PDB file of C-alpha atoms in Angstrom:
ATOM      1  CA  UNK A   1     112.410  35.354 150.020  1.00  0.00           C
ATOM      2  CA  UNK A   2     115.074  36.832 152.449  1.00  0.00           C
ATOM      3  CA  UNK A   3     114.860  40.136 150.417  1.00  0.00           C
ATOM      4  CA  UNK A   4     110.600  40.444 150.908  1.00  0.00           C
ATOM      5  CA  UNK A   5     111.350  39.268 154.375  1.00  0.00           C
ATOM      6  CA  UNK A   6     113.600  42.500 155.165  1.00  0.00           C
ATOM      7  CA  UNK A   7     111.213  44.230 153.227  1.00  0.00           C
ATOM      8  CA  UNK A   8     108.724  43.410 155.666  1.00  0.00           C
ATOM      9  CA  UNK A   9     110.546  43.969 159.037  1.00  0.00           C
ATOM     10  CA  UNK A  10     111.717  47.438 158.049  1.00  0.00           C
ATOM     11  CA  UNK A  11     107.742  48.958 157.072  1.00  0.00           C
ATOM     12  CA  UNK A  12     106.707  47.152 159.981  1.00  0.00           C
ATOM     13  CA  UNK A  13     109.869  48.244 162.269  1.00  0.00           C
ATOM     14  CA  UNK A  14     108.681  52.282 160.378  1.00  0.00           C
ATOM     15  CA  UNK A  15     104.943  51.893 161.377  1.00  0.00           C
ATOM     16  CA  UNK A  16     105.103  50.608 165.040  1.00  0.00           C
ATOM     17  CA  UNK A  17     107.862  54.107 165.044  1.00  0.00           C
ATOM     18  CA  UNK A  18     104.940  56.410 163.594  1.00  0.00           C
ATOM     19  CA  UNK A  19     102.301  55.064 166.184  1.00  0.00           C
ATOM     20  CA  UNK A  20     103.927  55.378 168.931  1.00  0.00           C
ATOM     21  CA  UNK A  21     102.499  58.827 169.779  1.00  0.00           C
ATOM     22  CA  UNK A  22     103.752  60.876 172.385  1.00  0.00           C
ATOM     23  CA  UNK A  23     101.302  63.286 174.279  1.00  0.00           C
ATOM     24  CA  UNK A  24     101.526  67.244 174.471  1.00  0.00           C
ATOM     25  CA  UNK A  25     102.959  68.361 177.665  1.00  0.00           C
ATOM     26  CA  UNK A  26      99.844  69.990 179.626  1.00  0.00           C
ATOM     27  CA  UNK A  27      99.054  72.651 182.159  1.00  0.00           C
ATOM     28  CA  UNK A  28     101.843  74.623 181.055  1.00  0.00           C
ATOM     29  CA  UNK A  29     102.060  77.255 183.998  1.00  0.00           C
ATOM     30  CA  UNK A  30     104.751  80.153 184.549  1.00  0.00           C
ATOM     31  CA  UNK A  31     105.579  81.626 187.954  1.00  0.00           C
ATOM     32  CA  UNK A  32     107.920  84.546 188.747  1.00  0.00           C
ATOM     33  CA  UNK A  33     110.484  83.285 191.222  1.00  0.00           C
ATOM     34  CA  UNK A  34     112.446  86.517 191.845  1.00  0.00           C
ATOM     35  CA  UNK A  35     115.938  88.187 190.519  1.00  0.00           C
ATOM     36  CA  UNK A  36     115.084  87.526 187.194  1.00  0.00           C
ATOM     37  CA  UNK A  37     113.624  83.827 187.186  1.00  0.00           C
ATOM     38  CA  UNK A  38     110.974  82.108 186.273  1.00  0.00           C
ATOM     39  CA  UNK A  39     109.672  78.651 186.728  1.00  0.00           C
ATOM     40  CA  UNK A  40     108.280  76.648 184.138  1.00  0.00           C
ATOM     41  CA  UNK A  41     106.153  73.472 185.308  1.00  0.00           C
ATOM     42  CA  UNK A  42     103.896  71.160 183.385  1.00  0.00           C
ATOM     43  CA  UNK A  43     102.045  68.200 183.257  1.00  0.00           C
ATOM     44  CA  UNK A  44     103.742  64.625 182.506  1.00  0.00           C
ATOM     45  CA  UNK A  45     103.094  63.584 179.191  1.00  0.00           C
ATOM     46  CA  UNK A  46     101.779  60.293 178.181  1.00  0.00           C
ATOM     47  CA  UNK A  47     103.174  58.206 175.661  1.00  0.00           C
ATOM     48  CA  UNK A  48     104.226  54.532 174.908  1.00  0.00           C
ATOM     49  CA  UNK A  49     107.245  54.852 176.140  1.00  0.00           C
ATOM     50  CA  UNK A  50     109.094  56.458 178.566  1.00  0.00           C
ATOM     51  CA  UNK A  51     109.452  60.379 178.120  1.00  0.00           C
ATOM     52  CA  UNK A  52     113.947  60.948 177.878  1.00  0.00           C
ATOM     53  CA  UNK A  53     113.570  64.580 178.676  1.00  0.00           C
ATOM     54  CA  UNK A  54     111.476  67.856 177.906  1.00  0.00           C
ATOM     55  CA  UNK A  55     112.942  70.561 174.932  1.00  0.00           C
ATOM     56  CA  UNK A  56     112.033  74.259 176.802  1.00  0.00           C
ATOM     57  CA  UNK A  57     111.652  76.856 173.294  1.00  0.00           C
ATOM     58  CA  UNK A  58     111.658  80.639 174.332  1.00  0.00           C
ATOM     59  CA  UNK A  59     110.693  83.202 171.297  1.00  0.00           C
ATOM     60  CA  UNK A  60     110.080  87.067 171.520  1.00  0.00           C
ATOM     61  CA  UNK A  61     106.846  86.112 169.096  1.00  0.00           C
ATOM     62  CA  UNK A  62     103.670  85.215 170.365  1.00  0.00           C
ATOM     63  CA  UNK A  63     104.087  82.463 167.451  1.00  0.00           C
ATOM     64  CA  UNK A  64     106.453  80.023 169.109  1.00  0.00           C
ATOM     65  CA  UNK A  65     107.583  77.620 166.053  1.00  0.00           C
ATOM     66  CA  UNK A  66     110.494  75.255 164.691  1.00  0.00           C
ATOM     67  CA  UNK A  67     111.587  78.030 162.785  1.00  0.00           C
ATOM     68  CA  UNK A  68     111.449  81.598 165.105  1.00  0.00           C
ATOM     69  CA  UNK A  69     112.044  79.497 168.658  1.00  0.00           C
ATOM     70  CA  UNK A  70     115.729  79.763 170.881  1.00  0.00           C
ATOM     71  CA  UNK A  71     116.543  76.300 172.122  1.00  0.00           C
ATOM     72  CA  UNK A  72     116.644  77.277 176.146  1.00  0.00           C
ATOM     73  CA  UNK A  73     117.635  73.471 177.726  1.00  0.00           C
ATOM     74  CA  UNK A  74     116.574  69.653 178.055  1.00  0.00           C
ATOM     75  CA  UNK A  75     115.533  68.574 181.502  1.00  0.00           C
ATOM     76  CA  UNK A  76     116.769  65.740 183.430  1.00  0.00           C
ATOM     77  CA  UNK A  77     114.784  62.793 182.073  1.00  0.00           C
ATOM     78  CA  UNK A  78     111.134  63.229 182.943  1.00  0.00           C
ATOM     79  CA  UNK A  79     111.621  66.132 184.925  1.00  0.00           C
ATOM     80  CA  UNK A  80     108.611  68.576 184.725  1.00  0.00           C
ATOM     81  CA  UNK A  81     109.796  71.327 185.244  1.00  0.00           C
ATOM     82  CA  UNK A  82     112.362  73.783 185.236  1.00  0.00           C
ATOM     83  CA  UNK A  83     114.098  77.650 186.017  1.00  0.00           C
ATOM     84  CA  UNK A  84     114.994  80.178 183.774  1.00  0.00           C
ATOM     85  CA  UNK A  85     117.290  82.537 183.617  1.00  0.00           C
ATOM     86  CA  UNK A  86     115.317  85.675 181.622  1.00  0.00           C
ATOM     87  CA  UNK A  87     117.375  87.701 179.689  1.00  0.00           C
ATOM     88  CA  UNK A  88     117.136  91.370 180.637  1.00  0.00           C
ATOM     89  CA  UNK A  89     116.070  92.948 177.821  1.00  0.00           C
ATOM     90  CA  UNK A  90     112.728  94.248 178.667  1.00  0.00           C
ATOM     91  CA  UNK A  91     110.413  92.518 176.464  1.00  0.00           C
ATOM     92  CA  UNK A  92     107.987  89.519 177.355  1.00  0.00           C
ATOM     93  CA  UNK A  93     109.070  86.181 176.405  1.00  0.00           C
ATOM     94  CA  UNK A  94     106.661  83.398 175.102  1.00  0.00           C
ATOM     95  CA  UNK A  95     107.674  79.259 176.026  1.00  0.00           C
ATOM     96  CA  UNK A  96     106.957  76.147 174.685  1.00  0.00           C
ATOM     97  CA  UNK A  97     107.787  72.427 176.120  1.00  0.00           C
ATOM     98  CA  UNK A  98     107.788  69.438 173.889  1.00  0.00           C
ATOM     99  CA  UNK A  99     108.415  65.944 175.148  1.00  0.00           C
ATOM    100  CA  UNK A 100     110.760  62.978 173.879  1.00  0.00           C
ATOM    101  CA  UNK A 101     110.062  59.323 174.217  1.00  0.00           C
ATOM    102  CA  UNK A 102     113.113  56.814 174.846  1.00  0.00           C
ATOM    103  CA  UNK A 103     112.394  55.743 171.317  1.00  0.00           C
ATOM    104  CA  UNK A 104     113.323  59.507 169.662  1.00  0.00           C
ATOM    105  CA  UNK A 105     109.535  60.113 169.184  1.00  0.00           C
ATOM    106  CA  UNK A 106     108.572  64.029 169.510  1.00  0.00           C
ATOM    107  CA  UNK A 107     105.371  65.365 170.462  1.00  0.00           C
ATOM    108  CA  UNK A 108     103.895  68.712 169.430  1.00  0.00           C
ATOM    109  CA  UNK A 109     104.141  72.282 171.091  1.00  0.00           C
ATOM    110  CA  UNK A 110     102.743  72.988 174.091  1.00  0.00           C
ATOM    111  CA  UNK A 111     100.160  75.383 174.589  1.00  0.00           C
ATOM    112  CA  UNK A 112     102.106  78.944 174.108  1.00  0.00           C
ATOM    113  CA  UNK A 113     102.899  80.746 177.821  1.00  0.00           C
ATOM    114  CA  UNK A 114     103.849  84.419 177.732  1.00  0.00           C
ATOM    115  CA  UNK A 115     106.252  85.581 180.532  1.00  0.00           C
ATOM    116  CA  UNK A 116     104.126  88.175 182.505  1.00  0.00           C
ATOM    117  CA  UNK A 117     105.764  91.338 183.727  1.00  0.00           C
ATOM    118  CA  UNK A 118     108.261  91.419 186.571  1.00  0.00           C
ATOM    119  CA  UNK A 119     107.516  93.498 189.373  1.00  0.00           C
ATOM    120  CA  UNK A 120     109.656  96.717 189.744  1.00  0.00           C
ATOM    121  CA  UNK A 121     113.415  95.072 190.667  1.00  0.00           C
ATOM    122  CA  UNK A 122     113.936  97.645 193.609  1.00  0.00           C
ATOM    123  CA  UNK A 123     111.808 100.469 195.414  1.00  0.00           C
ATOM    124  CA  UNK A 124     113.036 103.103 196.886  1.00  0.00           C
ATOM    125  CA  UNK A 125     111.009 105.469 199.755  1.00  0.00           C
ATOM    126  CA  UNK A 126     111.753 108.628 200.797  1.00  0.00           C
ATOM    127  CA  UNK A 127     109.999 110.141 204.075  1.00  0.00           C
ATOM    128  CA  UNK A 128     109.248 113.751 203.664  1.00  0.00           C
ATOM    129  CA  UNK A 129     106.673 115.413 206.810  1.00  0.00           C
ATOM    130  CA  UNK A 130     103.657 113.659 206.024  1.00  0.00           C
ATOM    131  CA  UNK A 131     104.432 112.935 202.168  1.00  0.00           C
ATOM    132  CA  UNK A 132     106.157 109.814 200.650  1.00  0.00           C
ATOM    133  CA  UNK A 133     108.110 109.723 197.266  1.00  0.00           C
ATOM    134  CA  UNK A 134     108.154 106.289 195.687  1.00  0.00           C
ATOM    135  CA  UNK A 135     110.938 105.368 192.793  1.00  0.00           C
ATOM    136  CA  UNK A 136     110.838 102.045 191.536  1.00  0.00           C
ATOM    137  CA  UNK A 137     112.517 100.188 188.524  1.00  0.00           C
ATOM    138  CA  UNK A 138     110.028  99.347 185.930  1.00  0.00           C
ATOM    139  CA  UNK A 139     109.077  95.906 185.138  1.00  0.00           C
ATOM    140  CA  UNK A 140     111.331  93.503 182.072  1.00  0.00           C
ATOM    141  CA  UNK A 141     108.058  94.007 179.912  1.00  0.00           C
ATOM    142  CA  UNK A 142     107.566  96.807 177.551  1.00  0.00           C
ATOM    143  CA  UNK A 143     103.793  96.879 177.639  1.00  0.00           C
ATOM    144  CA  UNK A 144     103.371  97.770 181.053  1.00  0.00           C
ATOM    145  CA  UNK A 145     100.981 100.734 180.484  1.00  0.00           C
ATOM    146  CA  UNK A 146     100.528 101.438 184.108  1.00  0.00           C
ATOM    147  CA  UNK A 147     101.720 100.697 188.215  1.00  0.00           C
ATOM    148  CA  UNK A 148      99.260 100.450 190.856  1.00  0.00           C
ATOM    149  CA  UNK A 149     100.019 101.966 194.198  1.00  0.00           C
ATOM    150  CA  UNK A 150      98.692 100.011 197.312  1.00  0.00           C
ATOM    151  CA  UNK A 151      98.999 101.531 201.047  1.00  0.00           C
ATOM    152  CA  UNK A 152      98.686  99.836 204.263  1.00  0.00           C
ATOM    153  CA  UNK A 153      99.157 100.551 208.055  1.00  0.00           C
ATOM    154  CA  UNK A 154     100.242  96.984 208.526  1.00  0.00           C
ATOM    155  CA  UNK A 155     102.613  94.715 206.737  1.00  0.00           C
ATOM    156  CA  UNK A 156     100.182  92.309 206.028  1.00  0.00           C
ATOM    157  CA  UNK A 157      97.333  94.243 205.203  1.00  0.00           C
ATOM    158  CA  UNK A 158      94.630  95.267 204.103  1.00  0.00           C
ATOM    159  CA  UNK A 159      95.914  97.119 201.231  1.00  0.00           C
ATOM    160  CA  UNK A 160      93.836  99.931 199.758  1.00  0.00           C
ATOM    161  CA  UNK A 161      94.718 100.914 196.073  1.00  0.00           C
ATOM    162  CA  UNK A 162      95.824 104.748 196.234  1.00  0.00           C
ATOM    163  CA  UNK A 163      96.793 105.370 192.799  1.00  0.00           C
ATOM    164  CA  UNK A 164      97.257 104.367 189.188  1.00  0.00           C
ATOM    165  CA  UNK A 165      99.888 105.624 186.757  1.00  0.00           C
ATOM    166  CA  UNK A 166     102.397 105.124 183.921  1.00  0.00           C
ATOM    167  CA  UNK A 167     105.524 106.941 185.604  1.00  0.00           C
ATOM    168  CA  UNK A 168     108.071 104.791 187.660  1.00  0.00           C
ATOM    169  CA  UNK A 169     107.893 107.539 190.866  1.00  0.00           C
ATOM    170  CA  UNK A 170     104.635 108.458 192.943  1.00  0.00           C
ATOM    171  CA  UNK A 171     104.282 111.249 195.297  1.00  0.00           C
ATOM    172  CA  UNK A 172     101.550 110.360 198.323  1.00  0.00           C
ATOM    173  CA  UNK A 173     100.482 113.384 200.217  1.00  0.00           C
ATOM    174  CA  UNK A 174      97.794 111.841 202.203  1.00  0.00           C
ATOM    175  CA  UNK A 175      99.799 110.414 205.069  1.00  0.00           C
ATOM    176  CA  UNK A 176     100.031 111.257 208.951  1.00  0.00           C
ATOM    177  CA  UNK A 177     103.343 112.445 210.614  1.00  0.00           C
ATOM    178  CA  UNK A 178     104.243 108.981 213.114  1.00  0.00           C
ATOM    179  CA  UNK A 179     102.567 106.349 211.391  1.00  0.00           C
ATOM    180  CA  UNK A 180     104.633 103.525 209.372  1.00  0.00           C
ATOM    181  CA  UNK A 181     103.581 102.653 205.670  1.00  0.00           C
ATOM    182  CA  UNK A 182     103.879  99.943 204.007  1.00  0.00           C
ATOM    183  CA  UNK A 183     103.610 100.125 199.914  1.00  0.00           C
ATOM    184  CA  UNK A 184     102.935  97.301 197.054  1.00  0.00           C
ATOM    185  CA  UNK A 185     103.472  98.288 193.692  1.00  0.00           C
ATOM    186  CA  UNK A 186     101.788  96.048 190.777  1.00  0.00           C
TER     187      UNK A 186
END
């Protein structure tokens, strides 16, 4: 009897384990935060127990997976969110969060994120009688296929697009000698 009774208590201890589901982190969002970083921010996810912490997977494949992921960090407990520190290799990155209940459960993948491009990481202008030469460093990701040039007479605006192109340097000749410019390059 002692035997069936262990029996018993070990599938029952197995099945309450396999039920106790733990929800797919949601509303997945990436933000540029500057020099390099992003921030990664989700939604809480739901399960019977208390989520321990959130697993952050980085791949360069749109496919992230258990097999072609990089382990990037655990959060603090429930934390939703977190920075990271993108590699500068010029290439987009793809994430994935996946939460862990106090009892070891796992849930599935989030919904895949690609890093979007970086802006340029420094601009330089150069005055020149009515002309000014832009030089910019291009963007972490490879498939930028072109910059836009915005001009303004005021720092905050409006901005009228003045040009499109694939080079990292832009020559504007249609500027007046006295009056200050300010550029945004996407």
């Amino acid at each position: 009897m002692k035997k069936v009774l262990t029996a018993v208590l070990i599938v029952l201890s197995m099945a309450a384990r396999i039920s106790a589901s733990v929800g797919v982190p949601g509303n997945f969002t990436i933000t540029h935060t500057g020099s390099g970083n992003l921030l990664l921010r989700w939604a809480d996810s739901v399960s019977n127990t208390p989520v321990m912490h959130y697993t952050i997977f980085r791949s360069t494949l749109p496919n992230v997976s258990d097999v072609n992921y990089s382990f990037v960090t655990n959060t603090a407990g429930s934390q939703a969110f977190i920075a990271d520190a993108v590699p500068n290799t010029h290439q987009p990155f793809y994430y994935a969060v996946r939460a862990e209940d106090e009892a070891e459960n796992k849930s599935g993948l989030s919904v895949i994120k690609k890093s979007y491009p970086f802006p340029p990481g420094w601009v330089d202008i150069e005055s020149l009688n009515s002309k000014a030469f832009l030089r910019w460093e291009a963007g972490y990701d490879s498939e930028i296929t072109q910059y836009n040039i915005y001009r303004a007479a005021a720092e905050e605006g409006p901005y009228t697009d003045v040009s499109f192109l694939s080079a990292d340097q832009y020559l504007d000749t249609a500027l007046l000698n006295g009056v200050v410019y300010y550029y945004r390059i996407a």
